[in-house]
mmCIF file of C-alpha atoms in Angstrom:
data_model
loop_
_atom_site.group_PDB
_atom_site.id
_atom_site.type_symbol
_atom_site.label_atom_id
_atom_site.label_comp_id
_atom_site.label_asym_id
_atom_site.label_seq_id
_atom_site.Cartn_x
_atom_site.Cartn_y
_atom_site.Cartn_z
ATOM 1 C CA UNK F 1 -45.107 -58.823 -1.286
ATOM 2 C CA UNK F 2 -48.791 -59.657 -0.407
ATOM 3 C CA UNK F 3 -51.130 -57.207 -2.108
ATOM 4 C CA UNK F 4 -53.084 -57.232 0.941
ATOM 5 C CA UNK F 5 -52.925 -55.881 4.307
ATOM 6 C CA UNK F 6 -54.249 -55.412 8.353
ATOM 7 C CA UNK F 7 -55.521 -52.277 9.059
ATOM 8 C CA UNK F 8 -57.907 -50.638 11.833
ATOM 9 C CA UNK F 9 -60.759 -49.749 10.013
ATOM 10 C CA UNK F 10 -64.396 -48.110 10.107
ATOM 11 C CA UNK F 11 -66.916 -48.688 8.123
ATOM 12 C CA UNK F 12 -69.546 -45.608 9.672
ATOM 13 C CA UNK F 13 -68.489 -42.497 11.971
ATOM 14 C CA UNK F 14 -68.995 -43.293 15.553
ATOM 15 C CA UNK F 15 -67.162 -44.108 19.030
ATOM 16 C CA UNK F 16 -64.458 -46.507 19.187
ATOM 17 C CA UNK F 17 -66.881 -49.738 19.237
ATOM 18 C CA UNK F 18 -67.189 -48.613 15.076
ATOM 19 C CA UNK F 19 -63.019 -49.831 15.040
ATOM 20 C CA UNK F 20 -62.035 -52.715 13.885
ATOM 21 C CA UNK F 21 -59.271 -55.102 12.683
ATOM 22 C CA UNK F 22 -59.761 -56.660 8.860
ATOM 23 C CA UNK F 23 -58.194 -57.055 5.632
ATOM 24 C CA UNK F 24 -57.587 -54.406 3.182
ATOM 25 C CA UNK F 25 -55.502 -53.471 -0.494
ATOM 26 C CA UNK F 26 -52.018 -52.063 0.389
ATOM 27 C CA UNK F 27 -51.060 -48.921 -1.570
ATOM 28 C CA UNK F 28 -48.784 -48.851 -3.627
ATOM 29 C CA UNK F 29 -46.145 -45.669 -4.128
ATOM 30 C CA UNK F 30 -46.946 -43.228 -6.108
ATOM 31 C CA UNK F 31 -44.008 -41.440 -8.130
ATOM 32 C CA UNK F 32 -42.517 -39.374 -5.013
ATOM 33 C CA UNK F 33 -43.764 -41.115 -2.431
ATOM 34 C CA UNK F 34 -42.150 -44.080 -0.664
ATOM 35 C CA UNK F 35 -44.234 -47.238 0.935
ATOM 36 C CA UNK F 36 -43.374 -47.817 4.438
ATOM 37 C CA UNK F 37 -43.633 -50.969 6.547
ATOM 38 C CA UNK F 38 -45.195 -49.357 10.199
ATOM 39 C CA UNK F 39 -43.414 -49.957 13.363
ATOM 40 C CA UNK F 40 -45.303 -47.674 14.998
ATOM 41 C CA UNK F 41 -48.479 -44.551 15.092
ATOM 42 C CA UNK F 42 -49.282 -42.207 17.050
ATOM 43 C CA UNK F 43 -53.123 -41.176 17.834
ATOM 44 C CA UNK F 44 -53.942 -37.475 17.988
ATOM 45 C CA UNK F 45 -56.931 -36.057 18.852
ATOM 46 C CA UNK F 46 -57.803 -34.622 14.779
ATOM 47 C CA UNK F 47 -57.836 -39.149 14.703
ATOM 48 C CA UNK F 48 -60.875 -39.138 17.238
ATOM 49 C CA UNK F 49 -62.638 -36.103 15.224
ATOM 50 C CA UNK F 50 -62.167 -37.625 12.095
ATOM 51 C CA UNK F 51 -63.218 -41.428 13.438
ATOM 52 C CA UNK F 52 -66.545 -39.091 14.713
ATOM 53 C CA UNK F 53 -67.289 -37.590 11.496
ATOM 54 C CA UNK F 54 -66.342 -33.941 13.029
ATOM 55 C CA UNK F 55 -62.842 -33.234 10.928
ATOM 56 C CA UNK F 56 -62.777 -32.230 7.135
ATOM 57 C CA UNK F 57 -60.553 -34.381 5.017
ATOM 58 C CA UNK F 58 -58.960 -33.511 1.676
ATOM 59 C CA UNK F 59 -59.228 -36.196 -0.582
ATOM 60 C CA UNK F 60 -55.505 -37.447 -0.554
ATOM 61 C CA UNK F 61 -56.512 -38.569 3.057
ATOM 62 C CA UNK F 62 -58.202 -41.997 1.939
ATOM 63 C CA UNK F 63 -59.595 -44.111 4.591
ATOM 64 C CA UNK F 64 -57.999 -45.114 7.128
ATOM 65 C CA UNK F 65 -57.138 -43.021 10.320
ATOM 66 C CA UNK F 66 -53.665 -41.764 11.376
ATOM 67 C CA UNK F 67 -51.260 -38.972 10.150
ATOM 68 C CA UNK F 68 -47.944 -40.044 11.809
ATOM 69 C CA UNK F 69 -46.111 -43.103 12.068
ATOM 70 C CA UNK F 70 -42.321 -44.525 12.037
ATOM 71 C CA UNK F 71 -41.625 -47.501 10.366
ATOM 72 C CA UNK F 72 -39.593 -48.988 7.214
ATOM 73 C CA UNK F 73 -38.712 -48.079 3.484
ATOM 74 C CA UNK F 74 -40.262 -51.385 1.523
ATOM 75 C CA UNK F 75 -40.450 -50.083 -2.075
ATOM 76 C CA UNK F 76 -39.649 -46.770 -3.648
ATOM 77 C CA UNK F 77 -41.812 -44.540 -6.418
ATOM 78 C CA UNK F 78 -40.327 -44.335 -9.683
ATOM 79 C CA UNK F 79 -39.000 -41.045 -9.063
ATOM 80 C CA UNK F 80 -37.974 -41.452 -5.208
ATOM 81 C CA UNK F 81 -34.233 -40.297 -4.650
ATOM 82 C CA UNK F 82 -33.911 -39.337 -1.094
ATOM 83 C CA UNK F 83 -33.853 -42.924 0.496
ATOM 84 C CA UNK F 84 -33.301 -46.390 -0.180
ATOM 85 C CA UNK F 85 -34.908 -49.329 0.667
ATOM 86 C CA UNK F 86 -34.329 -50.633 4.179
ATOM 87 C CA UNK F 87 -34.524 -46.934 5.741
ATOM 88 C CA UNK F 88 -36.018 -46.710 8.819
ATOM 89 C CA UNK F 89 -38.129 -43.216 8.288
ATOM 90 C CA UNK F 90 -40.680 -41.557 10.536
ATOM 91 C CA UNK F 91 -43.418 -38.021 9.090
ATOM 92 C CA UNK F 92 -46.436 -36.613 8.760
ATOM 93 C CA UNK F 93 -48.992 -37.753 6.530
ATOM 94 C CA UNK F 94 -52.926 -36.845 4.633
ATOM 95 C CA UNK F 95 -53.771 -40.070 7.151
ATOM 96 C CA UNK F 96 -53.243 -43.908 6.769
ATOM 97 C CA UNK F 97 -50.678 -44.378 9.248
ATOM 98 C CA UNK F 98 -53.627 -47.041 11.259
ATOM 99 C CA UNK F 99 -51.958 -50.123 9.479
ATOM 100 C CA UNK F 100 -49.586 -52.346 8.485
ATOM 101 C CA UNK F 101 -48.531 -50.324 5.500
ATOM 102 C CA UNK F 102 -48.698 -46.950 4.474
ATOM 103 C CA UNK F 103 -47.468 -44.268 1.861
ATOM 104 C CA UNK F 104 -45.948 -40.804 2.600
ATOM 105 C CA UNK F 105 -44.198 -38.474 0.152
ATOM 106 C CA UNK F 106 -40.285 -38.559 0.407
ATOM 107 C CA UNK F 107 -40.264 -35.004 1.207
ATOM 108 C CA UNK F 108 -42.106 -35.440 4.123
ATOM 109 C CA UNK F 109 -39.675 -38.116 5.784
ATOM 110 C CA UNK F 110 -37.770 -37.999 7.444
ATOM 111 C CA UNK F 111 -34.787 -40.164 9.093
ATOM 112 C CA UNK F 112 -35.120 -41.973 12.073
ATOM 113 C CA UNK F 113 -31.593 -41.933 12.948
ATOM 114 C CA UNK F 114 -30.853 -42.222 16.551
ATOM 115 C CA UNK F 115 -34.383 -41.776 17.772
ATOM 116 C CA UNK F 116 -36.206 -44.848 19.056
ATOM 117 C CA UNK F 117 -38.997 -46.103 16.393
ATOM 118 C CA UNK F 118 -41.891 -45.506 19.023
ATOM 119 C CA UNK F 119 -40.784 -41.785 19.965
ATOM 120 C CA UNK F 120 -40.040 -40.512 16.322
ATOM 121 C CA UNK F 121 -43.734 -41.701 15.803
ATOM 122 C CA UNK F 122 -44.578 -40.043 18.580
ATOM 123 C CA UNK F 123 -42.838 -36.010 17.709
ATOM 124 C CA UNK F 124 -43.872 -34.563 14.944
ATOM 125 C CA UNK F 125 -47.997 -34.083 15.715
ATOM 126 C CA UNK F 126 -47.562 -32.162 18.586
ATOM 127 C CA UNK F 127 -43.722 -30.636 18.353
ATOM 128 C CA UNK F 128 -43.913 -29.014 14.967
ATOM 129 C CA UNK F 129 -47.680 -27.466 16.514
ATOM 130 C CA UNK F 130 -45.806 -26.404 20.257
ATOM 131 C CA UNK F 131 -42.905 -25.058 18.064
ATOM 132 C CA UNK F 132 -45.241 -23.115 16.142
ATOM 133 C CA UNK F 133 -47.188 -21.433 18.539
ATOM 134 C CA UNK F 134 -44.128 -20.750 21.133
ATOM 135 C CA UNK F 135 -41.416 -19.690 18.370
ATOM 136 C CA UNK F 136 -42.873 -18.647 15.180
ATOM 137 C CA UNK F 137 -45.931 -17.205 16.290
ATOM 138 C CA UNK F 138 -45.437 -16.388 20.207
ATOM 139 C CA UNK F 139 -41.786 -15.843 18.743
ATOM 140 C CA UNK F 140 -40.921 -16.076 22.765
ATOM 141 C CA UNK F 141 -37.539 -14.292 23.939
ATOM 142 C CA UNK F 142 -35.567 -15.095 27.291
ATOM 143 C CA UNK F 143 -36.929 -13.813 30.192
ATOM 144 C CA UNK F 144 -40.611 -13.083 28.891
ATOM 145 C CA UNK F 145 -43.718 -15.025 30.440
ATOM 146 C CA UNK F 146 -45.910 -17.287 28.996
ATOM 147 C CA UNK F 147 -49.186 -19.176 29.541
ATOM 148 C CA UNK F 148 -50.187 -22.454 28.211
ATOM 149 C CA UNK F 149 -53.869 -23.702 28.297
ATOM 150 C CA UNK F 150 -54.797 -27.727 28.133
ATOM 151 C CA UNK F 151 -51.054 -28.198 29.120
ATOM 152 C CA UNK F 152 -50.991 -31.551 30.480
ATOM 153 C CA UNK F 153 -51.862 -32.634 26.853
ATOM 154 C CA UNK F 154 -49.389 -33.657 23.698
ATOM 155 C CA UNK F 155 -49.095 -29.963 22.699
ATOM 156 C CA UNK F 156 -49.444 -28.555 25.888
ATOM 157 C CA UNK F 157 -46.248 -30.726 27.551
ATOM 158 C CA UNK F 158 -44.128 -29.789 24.334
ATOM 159 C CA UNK F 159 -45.198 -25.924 24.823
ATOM 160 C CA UNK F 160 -43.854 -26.175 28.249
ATOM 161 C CA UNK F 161 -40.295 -27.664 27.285
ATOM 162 C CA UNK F 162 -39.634 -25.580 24.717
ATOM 163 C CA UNK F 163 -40.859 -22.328 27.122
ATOM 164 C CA UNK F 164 -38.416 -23.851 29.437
ATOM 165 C CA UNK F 165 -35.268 -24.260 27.222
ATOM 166 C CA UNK F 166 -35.863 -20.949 25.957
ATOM 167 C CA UNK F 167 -35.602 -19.333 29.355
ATOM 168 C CA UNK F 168 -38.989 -17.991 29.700
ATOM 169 C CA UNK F 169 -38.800 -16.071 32.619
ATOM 170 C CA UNK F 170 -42.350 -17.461 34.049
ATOM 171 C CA UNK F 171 -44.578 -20.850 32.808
ATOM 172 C CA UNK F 172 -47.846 -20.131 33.644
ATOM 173 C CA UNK F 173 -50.117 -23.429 32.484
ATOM 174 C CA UNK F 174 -53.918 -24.439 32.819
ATOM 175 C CA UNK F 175 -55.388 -27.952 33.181
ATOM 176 C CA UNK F 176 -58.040 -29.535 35.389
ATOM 177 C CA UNK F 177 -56.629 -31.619 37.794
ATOM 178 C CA UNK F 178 -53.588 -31.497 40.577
ATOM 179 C CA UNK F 179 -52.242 -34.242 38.927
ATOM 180 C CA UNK F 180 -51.916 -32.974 35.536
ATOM 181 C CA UNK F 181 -50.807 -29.691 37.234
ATOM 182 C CA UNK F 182 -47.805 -31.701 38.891
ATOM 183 C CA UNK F 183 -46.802 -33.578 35.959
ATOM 184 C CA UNK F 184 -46.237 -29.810 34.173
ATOM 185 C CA UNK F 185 -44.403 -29.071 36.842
ATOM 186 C CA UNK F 186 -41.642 -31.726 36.444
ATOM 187 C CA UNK F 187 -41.635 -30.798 32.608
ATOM 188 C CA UNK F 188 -40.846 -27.161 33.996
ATOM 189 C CA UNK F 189 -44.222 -25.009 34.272
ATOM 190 C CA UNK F 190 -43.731 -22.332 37.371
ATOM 191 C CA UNK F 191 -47.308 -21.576 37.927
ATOM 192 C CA UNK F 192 -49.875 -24.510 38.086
ATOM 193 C CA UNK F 193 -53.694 -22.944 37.656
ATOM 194 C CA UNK F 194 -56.415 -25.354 37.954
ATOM 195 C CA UNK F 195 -59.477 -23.940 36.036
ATOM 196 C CA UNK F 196 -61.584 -25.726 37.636
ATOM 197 C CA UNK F 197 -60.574 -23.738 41.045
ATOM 198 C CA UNK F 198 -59.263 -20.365 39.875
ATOM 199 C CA UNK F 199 -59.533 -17.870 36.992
ATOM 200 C CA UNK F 200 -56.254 -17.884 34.885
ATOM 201 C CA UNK F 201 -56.480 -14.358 34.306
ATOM 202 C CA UNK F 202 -56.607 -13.480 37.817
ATOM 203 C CA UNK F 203 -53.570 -15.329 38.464
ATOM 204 C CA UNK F 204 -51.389 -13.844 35.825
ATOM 205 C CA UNK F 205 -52.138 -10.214 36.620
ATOM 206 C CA UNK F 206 -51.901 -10.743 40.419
ATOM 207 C CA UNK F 207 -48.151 -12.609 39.769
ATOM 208 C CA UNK F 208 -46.930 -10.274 37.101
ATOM 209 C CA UNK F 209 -48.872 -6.958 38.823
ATOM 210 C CA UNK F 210 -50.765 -6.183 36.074
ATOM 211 C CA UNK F 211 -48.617 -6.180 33.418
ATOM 212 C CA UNK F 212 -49.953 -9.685 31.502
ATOM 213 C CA UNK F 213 -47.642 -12.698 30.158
ATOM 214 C CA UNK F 214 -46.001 -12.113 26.807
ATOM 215 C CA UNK F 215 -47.520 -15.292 24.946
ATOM 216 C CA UNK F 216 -50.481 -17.201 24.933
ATOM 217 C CA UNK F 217 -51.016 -20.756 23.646
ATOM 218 C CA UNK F 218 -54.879 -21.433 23.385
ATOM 219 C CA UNK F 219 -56.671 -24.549 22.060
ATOM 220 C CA UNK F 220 -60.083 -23.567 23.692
ATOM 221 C CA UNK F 221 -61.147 -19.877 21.299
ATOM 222 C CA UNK F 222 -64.816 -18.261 22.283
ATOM 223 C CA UNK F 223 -64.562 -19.541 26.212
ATOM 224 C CA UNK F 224 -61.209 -18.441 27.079
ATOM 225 C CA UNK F 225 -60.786 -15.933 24.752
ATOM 226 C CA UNK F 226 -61.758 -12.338 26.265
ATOM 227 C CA UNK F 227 -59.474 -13.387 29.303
ATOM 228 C CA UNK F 228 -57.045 -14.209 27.236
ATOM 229 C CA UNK F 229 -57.207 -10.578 25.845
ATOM 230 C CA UNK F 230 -57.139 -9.812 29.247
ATOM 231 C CA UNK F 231 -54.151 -11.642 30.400
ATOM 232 C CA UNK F 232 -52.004 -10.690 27.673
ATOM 233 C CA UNK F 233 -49.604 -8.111 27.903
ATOM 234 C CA UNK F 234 -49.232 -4.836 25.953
ATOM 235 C CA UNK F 235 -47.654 -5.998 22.334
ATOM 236 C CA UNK F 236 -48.005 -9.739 23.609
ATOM 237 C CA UNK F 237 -48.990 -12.711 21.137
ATOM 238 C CA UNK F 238 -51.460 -14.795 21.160
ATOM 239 C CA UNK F 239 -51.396 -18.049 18.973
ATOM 240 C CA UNK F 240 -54.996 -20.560 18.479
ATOM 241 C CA UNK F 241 -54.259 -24.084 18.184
ATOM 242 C CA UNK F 242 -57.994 -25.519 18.293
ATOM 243 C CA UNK F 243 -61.666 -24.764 19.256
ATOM 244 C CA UNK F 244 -62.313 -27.480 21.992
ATOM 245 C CA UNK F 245 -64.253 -24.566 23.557
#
C-alpha cells in the first residue's frame, strides 16, 4: 500500500480559497485504532471554524479537517479485535476524515450494515448532538412542546424528527426564511416562526397561553437567551448546542 496519500489540505487559516488538493503521508494505525479507506465525509460547521482558525483542537486532531466519515477497514492495529479487514465502518473522529485515508479508534466504529456509505457518513455529527439535547438533556415526554432554533440546519432537522417520533405534542422551530420554514414542516415542525418577522417568544406564549414549551434547543446563547428564559415553561429544559450568537 502506497505510503502516500490525497488529501484536502491548508497550509494557513482562512476562507475556502486556503483549500486545496496535494499529496500527503498516510497514517498508519495505532494499537486500537483501525485505518480506513474513505468512501465518504461529511462537513460540519466545527470544519469551517477550525479551517478559520476559530475552533480549539486537542492535539490528537492532526491536520487535516473532518471528524466523520464512512469508508473501509484496510489494516488493523496490533491490538484491534472488533473488525476485520474488508469492513465497511462509519464514526466520529479527533478530525482527518478530509482524505483518502484516515484512522479512528475501533471503539468509535461503528458498522455500516444496511445503511448506505454516504448517509452513515452523514448521522453521527448532528444525530448523537439532536439526541442529546431532545432526550438526555430536554429528556422530552409525549405530549410536551418544544422549540427548536436554527432548525432548518443538520441539528436542527434531526431535533425536529426525533420531537416528532416522540409525540411532542407541539414543534415550535425558528429559521430565517419561508423556505427553510417549509422544509421543517415536511420533517414535522407544527409552528414555523421566521425571526426575521416575529419574536419566538411571543409566539409560544400566545399558542400555549402563557404557559411556555417544555424544551428548548438553542445554538445562538447571549441573543436569544433571556427569551428563551422567557419562553420556557415552569420546570422546562433548556439545552445549548453553540454560540453562533
Amino acid at each position: 500500500m502506497a505510503l502516500q496519500m490525497k488529501a484536502v489540505l491548508q497550509d494557513k487559516p482562512g476562507g475556502v480559497d486556503e483549500l486545496y488538493i496535494g499529496m500527503t503521508a498516510r497514517p498508519q494505525p495505532a494499537d486500537n485504532e483501525v485505518l480506513v479507506k474513505i468512501h465518504y465525509f461529511a462537513l460540519n460547521r466545527m470544519d469551517i471554524l477550525q479551517r478559520e482558525g476559530k475552533y480549539p483542537l486537542p492535539p490528537e486532531a492532526g491536520p487535516i479537517l473532518g471528524v466523520e466519515m464512512s469508508g473501509t477497514i484496510v489494516e488493523l492495529g496490533s491490538h484491534a479485535r472488533r473488525f476485520k479487514v474488508g469492513d465497511r465502518v462509519f464514526g466520529l473522529m479527533y478530525g482527518g476524515a478530509y482524505a483518502q485515508y484516515a484512522t479512528i479508534d475501533e471503539q468509535s466504529a461503528l458498522p455500516v450494515n444496511s445503511l448506505s456509505m454516504d448517509m452513515a457518513a452523514s448521522l453521527l455529527e448532528c444525530w448523537y448532538t439532536a439526541y442529546q439535547a431532545v432526550h438526555y438533556i430536554g429528556a422530552l415526554q409525549k405530549g410536551e412542546d418544544i422549540l427548536i432554533h436554527a432548525a432548518a440546519g443538520g441539528v436542527g432537522t434531526a431535533a425536529i424528527q426525533l420531537a416528532h417520533m416522540a409525540g411532542a405534542r407541539r414543534i415550535f422551530v425558528t429559521a430565517g426564511s419561508s423556505d427553510k420554514l417549509e422544509y421543517c414542516r415536511k420533517l414535522g415542525a407544527t409552528h414555523l416562526i421566521n425571526y426575521h418577522e416575529q419574536k419566538f417568544k411571543d409566539v409560544v406564549l400566545e399558542v400555549t397561553e402563557g404557559r411556555g414549551v417544555d424544551v428548548v434547543c438553542d445554538y445562538l446563547l447571549a441573543s436569544y437567551f433571556a427569551d428563551n428564559i422567557e419562553a420556557l415553561a415552569k420546570d422546562g429544559r433548556m439545552s445549548l448546542q453553540g454560540t453562533m450568537g
